[in-house]
PDB file of C-alpha atoms in Angstrom:
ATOM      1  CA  UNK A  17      39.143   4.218 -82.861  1.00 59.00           C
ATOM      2  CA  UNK A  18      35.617   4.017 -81.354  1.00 66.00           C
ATOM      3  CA  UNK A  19      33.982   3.523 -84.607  1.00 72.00           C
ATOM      4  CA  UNK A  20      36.215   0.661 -85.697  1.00 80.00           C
ATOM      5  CA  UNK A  21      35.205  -0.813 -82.557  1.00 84.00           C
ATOM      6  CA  UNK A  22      31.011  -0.353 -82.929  1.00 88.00           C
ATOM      7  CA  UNK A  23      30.562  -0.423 -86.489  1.00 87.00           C
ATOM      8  CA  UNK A  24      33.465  -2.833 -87.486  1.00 90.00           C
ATOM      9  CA  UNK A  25      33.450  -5.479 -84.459  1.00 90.00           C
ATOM     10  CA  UNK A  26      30.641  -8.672 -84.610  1.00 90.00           C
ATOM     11  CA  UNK A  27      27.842  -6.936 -82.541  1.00 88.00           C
ATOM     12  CA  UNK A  28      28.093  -9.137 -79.557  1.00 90.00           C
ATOM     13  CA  UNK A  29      32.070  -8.924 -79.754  1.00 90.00           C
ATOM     14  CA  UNK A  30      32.956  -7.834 -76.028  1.00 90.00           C
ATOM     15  CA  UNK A  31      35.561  -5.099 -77.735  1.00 88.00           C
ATOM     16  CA  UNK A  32      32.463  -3.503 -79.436  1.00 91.00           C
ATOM     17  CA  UNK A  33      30.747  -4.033 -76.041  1.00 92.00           C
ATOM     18  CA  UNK A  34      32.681  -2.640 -73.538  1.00 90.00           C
ATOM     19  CA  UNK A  35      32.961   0.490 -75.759  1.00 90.00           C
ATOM     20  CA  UNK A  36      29.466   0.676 -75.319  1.00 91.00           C
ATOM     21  CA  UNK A  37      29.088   0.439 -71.259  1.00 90.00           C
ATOM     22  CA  UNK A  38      31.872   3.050 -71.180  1.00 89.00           C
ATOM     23  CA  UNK A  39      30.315   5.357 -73.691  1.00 91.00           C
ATOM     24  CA  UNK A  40      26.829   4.334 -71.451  1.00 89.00           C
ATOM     25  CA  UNK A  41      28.637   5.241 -68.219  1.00 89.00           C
ATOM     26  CA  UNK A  42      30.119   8.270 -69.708  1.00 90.00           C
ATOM     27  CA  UNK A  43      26.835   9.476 -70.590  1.00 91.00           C
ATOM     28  CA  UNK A  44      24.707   8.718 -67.389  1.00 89.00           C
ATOM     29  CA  UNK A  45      27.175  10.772 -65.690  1.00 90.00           C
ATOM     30  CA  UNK A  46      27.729  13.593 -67.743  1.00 92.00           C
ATOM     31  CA  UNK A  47      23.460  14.227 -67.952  1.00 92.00           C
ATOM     32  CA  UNK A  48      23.309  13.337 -64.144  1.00 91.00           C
ATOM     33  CA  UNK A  49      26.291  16.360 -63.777  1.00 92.00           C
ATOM     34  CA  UNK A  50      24.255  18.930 -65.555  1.00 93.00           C
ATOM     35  CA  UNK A  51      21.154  18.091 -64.913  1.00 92.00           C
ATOM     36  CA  UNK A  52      20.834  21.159 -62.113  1.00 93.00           C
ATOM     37  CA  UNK A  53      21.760  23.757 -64.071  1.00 95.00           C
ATOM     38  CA  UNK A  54      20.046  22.492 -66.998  1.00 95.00           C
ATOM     39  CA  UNK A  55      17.356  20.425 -65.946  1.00 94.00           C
ATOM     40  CA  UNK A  56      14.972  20.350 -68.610  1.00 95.00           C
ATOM     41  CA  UNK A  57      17.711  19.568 -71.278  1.00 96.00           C
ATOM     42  CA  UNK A  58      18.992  16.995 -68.614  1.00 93.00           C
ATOM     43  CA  UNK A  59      15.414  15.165 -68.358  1.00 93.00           C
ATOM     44  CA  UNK A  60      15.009  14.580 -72.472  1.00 94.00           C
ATOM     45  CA  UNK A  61      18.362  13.698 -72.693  1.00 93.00           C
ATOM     46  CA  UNK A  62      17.263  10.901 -70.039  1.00 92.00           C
ATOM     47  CA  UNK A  63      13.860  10.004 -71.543  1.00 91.00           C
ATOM     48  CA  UNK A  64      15.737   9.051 -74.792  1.00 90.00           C
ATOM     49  CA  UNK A  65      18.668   6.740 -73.239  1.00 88.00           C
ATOM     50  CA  UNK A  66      17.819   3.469 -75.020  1.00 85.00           C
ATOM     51  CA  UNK A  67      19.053   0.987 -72.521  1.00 80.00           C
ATOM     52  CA  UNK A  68      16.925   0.033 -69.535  1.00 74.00           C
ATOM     53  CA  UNK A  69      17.137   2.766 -66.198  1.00 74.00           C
ATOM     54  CA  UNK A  70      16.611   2.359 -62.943  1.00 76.00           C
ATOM     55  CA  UNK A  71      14.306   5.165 -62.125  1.00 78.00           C
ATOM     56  CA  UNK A  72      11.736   7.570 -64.177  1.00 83.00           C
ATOM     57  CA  UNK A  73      13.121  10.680 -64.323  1.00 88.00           C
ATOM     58  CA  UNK A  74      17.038  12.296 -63.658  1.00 88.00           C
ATOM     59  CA  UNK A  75      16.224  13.862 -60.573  1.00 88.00           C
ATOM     60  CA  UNK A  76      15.304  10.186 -58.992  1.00 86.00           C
ATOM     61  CA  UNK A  77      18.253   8.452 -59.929  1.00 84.00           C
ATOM     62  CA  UNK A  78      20.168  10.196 -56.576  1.00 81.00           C
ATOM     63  CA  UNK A  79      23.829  11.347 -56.701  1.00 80.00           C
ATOM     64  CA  UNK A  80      26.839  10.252 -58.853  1.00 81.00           C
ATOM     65  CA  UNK A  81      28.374   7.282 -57.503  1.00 77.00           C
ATOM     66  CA  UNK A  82      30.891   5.621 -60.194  1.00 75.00           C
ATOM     67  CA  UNK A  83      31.543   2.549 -59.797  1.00 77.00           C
ATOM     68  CA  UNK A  84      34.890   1.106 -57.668  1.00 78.00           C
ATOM     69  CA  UNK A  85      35.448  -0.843 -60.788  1.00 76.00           C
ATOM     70  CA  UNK A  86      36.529   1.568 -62.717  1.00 77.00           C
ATOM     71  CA  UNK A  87      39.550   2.207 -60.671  1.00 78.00           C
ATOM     72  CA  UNK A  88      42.156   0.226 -61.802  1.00 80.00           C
ATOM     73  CA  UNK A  89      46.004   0.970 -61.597  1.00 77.00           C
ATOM     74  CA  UNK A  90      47.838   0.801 -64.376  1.00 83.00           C
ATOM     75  CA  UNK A  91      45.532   1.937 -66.700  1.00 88.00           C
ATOM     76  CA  UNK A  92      45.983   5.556 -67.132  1.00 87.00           C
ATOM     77  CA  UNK A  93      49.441   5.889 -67.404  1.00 90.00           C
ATOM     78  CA  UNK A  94      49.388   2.729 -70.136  1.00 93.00           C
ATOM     79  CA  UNK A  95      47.030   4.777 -72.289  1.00 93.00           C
ATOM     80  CA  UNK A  96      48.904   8.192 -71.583  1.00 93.00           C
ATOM     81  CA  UNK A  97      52.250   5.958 -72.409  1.00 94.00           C
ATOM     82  CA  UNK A  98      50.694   5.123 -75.535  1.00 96.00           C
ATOM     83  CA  UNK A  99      49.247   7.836 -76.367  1.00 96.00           C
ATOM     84  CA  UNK A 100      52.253   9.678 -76.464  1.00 95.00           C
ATOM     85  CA  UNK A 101      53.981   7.567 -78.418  1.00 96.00           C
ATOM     86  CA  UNK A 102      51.148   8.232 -81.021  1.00 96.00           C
ATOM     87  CA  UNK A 103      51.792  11.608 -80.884  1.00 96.00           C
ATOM     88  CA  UNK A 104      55.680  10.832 -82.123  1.00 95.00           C
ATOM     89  CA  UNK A 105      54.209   8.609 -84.657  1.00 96.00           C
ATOM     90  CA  UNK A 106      51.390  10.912 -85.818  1.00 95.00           C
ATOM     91  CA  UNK A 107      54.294  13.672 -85.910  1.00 94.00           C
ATOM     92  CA  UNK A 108      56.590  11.839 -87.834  1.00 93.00           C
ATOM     93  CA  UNK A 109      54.572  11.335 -90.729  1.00 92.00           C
ATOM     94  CA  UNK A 110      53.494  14.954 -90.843  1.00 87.00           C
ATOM     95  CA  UNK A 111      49.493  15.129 -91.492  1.00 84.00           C
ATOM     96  CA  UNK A 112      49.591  12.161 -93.956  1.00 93.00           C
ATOM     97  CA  UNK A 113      47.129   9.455 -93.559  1.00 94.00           C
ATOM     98  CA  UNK A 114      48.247   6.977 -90.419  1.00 95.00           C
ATOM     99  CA  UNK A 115      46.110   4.255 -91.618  1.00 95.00           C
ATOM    100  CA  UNK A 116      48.546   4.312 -95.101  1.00 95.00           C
ATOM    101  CA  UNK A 117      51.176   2.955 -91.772  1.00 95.00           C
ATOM    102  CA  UNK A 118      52.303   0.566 -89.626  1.00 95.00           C
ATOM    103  CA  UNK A 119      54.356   1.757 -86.319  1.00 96.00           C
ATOM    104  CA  UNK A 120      57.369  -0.102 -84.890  1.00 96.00           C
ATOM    105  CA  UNK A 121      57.311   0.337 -81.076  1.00 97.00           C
ATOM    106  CA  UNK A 122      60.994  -0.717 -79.418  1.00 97.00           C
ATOM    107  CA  UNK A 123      60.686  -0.806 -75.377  1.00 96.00           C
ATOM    108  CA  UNK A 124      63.442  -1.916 -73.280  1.00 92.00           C
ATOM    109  CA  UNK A 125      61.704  -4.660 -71.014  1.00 92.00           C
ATOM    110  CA  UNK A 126      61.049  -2.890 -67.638  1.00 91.00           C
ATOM    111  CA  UNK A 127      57.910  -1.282 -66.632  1.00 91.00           C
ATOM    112  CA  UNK A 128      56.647   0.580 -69.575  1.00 93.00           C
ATOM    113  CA  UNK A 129      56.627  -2.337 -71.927  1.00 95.00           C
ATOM    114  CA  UNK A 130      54.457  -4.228 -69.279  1.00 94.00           C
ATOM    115  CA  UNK A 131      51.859  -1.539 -69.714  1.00 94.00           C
ATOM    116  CA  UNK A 132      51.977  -1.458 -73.525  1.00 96.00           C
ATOM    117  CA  UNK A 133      52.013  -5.560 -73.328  1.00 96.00           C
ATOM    118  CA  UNK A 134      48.322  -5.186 -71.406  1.00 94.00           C
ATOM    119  CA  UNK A 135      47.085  -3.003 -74.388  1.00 95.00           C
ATOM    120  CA  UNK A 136      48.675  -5.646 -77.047  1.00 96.00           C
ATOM    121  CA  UNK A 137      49.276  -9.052 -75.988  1.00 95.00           C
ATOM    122  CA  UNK A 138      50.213 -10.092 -79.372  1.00 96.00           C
ATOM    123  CA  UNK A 139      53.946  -8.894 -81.386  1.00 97.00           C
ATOM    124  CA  UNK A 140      52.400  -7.376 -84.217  1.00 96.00           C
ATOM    125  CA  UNK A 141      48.093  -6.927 -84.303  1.00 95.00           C
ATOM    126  CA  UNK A 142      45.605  -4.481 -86.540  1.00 93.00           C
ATOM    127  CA  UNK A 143      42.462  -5.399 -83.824  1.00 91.00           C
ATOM    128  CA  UNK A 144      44.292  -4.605 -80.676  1.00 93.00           C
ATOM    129  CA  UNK A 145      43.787  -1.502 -78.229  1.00 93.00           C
ATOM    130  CA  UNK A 146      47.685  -0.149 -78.820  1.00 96.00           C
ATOM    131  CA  UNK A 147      46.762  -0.611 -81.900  1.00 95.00           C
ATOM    132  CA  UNK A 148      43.351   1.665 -81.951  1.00 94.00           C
ATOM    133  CA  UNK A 149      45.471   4.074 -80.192  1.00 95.00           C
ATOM    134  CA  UNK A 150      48.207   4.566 -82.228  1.00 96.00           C
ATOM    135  CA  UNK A 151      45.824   4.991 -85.428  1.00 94.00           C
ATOM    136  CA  UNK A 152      47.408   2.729 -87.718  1.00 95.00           C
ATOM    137  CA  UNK A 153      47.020  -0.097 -89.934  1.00 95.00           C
ATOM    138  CA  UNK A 154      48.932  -2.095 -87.704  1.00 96.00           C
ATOM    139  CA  UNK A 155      51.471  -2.083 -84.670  1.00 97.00           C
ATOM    140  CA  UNK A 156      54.456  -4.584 -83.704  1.00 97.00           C
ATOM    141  CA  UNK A 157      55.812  -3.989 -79.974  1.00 97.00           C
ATOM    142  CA  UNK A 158      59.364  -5.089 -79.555  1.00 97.00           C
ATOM    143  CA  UNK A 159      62.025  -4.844 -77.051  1.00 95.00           C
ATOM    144  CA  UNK A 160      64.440  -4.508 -79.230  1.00 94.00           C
ATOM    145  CA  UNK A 161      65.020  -2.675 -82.894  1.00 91.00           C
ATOM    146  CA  UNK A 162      64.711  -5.398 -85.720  1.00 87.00           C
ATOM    147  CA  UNK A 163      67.647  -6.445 -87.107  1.00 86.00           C
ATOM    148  CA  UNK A 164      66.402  -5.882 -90.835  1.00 83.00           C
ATOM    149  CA  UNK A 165      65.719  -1.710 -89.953  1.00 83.00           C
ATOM    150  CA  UNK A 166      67.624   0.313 -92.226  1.00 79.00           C
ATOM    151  CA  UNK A 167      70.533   2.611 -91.360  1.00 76.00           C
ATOM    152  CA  UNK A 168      69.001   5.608 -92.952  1.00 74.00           C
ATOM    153  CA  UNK A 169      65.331   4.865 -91.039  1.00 81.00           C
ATOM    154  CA  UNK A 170      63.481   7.876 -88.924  1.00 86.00           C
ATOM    155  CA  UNK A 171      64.001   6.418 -85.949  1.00 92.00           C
ATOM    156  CA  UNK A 172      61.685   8.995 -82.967  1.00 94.00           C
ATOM    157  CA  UNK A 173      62.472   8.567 -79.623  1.00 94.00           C
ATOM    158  CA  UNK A 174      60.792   9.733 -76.259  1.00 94.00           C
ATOM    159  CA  UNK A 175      60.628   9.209 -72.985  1.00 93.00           C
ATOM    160  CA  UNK A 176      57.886   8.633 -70.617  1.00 93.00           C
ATOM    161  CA  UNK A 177      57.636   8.874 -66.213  1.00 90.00           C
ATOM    162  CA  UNK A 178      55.590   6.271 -65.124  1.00 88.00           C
ATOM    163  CA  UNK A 179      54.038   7.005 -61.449  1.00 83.00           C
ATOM    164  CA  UNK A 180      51.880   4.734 -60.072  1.00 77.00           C
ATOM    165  CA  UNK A 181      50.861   4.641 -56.330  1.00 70.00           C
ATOM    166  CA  UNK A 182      50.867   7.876 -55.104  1.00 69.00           C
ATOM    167  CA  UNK A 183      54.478   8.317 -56.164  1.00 66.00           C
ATOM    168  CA  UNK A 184      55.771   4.819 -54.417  1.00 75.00           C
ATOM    169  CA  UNK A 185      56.134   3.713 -58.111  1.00 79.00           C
ATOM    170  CA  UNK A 186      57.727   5.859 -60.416  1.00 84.00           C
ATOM    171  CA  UNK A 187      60.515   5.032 -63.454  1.00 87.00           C
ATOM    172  CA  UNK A 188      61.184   7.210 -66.600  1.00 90.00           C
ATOM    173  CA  UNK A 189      61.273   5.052 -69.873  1.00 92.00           C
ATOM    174  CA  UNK A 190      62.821   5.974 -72.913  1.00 94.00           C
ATOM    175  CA  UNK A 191      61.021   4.286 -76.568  1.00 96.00           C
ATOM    176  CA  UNK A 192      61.411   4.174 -79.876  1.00 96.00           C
ATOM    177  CA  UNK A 193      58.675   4.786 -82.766  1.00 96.00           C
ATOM    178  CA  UNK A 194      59.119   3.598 -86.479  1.00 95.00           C
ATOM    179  CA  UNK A 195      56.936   4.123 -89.217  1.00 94.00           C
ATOM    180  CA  UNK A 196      56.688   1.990 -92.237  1.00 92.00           C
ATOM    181  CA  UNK A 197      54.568   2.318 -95.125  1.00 93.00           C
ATOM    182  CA  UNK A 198      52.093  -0.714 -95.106  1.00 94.00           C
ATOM    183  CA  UNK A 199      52.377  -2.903 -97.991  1.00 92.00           C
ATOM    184  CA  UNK A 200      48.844  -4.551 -97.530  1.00 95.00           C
ATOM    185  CA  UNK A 201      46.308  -3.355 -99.203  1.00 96.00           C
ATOM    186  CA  UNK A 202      42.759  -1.485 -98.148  1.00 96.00           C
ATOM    187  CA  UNK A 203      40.270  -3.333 -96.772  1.00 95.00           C
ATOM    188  CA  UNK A 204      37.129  -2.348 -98.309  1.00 94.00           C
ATOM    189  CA  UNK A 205      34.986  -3.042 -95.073  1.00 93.00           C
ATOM    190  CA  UNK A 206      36.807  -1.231 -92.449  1.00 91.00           C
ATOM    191  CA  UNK A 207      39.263   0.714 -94.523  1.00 92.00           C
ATOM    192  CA  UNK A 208      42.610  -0.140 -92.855  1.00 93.00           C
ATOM    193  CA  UNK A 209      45.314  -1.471 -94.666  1.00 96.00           C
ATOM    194  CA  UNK A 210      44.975  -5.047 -94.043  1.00 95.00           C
ATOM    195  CA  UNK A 211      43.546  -6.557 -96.419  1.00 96.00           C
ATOM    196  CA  UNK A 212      45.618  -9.063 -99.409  1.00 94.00           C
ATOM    197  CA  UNK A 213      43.558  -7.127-102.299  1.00 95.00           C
ATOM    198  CA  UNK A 214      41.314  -4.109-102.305  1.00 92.00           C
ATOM    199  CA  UNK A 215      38.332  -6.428-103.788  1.00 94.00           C
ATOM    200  CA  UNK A 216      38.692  -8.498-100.675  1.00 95.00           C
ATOM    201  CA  UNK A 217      37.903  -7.873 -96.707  1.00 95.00           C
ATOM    202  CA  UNK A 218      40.759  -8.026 -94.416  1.00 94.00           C
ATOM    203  CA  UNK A 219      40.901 -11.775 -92.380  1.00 93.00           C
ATOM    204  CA  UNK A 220      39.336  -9.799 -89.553  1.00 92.00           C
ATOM    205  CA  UNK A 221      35.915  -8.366 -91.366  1.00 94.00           C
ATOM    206  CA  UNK A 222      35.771 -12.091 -92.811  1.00 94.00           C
ATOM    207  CA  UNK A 223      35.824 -13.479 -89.734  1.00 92.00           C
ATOM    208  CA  UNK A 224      33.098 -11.126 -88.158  1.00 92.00           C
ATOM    209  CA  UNK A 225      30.867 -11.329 -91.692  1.00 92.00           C
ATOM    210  CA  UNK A 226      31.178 -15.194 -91.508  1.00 91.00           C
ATOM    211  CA  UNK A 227      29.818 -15.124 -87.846  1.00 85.00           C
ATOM    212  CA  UNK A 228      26.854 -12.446 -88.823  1.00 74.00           C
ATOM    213  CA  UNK A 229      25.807 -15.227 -91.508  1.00 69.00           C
ATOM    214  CA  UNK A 230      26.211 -17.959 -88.945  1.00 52.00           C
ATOM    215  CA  UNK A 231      23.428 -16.536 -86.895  1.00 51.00           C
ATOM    216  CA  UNK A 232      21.424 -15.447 -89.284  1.00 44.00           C
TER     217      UNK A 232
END
């Protein structure tokens, strides 16, 4: 889902920009980490970072020291939560083509769906990060199964354990994962099902291809 993010996203989109400061951060740290047992790969790799540095050479910039900010509880275990709720949706379909998709995700309310509700604010979305995660066209998050789901539908369920603070925290969730094939068609820009013809851009690539002409 990275490259939906930097090559789909408006450039100055913070989506497409945050991707970048992590994939930033990720390198700085990873070159930093290496640079001792490899320190003349370590040094190019450093010369060549694009983005303004603090010192002139690897060896000056002084020991790792991530940033406090990355810290933030909650986070992992949302992203493992989803995550493996990709992997029942990913396994139900059996190697076909998730973007050809959209995924039903029914939550009881409780703990879990709060994590999943920070990753997709919105009922149903193609843009959001549950949505990037789960590899589809396009996700809906319910707490409840719709009333219109057939009797005969493949219905996966799973459960997750949530522990957050050291173990003060902990609950075991159960979900359940449908997937539908996505009547939309394929957007010709970013390639997910989204789109109301295949000759036309999904509303989201209009949006961003509208703004690129704005401020040009």
């Amino acid at each position: 889902f990275l490259s939906c993010r930097l090559y789909c996203e408006e450039a100055k989109d913070p989506k497409r920009r945050s991707c970048q400061t992590v994939l930033a951060e990720a390198l700085d740290i990873v070159v930093r980490s290496f640079a001792p047992i490899l320190p003349h790969l370590a040094e190019e790799v450093f010369q060549y970072i694009p983005y303004k540095k603090d010192s002139e050479g690897v060896f000056r910039t002084g020991w790792i020291n991530a940033s406090s900010a990355w810290k933030k509880p909650g986070i992992e275990e949302a992203i493992e939560g989803a995550c493996a709720m990709r992997d029942s949706f990913l396994g139900s379909i059996s190697g076909k083509n998730a973007l050809e998709y959209e995924v039903i995700i029914v939550i009881e309310p409780g703990l879990l769906f709060e994590l999943m509700e920070a990753l997709q604010a919105e009922e149903t979305s193609s843009v959001s990060q549950l949505n990037e995660i789960m590899m589809a066209s396009q996700t809906t998050l319910l707490s409840e199964l719709p009333k219109e789901t057939p009797s005969d539908a493949n219905i996966i369920k799973g459960t997750f354990l949530i522990n957050l603070e050291g173990g003060d925290i902990c609950e075991q969730s159960s979900y359940k994962v449908i997937a539908r094939p996505i009547a939309k068609a394929k957007c010709p820009r970013c390639r997910r099902y989204t789109a109301e013809s295949s000759s036309t851009p999904c509303p989201r690539c209009l949006q961003v291809l509208a703004a690129g002409k704005g401020s040009t």
